[in-house]
mmCIF file of C-alpha atoms in Angstrom:
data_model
loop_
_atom_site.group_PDB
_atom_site.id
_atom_site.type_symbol
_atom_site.label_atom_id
_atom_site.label_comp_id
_atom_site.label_asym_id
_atom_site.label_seq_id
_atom_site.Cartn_x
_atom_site.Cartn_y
_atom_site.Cartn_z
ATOM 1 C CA UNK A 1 82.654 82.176 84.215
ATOM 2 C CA UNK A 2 81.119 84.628 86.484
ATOM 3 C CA UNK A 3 82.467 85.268 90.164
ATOM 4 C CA UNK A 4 80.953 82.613 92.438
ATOM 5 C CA UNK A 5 80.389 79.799 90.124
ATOM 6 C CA UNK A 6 82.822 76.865 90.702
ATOM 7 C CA UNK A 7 83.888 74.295 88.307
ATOM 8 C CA UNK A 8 84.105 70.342 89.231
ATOM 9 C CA UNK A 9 87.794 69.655 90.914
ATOM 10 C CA UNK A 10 88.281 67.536 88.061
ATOM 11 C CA UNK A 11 87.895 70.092 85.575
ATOM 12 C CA UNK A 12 89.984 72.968 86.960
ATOM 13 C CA UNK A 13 93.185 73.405 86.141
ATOM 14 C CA UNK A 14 95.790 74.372 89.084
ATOM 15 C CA UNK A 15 99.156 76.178 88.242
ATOM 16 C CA UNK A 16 102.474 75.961 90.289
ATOM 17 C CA UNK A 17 104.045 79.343 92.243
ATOM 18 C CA UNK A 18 106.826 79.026 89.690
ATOM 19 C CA UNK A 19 104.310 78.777 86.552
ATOM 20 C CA UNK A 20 101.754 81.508 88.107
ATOM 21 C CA UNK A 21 105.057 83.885 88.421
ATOM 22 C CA UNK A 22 105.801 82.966 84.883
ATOM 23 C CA UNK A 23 102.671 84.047 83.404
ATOM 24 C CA UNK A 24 102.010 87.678 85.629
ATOM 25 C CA UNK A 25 105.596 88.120 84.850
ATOM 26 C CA UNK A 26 106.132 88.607 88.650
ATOM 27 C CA UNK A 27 108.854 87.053 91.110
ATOM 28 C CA UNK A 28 107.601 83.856 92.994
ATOM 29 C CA UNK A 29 107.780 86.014 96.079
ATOM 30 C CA UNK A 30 105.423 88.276 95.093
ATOM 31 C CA UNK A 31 102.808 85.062 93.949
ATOM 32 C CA UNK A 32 103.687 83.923 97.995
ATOM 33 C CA UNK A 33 102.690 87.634 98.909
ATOM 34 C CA UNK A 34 99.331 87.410 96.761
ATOM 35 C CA UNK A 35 98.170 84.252 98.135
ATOM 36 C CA UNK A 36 98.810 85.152 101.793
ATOM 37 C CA UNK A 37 97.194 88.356 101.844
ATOM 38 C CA UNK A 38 94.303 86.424 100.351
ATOM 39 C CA UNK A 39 94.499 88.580 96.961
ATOM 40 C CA UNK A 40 94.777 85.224 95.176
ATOM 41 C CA UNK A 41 93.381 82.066 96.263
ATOM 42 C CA UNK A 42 95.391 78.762 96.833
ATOM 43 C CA UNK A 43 95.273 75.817 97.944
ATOM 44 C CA UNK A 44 98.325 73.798 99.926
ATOM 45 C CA UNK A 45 99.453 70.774 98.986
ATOM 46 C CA UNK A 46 101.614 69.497 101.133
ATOM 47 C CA UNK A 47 104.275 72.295 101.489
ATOM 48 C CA UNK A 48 103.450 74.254 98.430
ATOM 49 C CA UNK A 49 100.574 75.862 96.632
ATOM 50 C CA UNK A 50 98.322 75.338 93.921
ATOM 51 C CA UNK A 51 96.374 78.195 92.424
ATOM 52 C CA UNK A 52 93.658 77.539 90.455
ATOM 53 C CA UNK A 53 94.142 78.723 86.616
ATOM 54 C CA UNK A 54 90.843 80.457 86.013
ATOM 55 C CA UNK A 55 91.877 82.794 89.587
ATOM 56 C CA UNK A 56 94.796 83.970 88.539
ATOM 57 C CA UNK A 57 93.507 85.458 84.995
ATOM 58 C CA UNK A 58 90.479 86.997 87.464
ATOM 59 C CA UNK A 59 93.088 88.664 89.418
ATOM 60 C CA UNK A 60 94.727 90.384 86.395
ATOM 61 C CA UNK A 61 91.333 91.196 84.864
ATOM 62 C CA UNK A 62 90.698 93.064 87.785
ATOM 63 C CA UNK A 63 93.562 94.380 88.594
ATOM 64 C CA UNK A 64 93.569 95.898 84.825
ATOM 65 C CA UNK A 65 94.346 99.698 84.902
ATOM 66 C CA UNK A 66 92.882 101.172 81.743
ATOM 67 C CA UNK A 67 94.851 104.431 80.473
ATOM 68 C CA UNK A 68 92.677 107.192 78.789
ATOM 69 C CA UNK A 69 93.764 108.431 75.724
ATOM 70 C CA UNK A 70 92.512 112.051 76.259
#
């Protein structure tokens, strides 16, 4: 999915703090840092966040850092 297309609500799939820290193999700190600074988007629900799946594999594809081999 290119950037700026949305899915319906009901077919994206939204990840706790806890489970987005478990899969960028970060502290849950450091998911709070990401979504404040607006480097990840969220939504609140009630006093935590939601972060859409599909963002937080965006993020990482971006934030890739090739190495050359040369």
């Amino acid at each position: 999915m290119a950037a700026g297309e949305s899915r319906p609500l009901n077919e994206v799939q939204f990840l706790t703090v806890a489970e987005v820290a478990s899969v960028m193999r970060v502290s849950k700190m450091t998911v709070y840092r990401l979504v404040h600074s607006g480097h990840l988007p969220a939504i609140r629900v009630g006093r935590s966040f939601r972060v859409p799946e599909q963002a937080v594999h965006e993020y990482l594809r971006e934030s890739y850092v090739g190495v050359d081999a040369g």
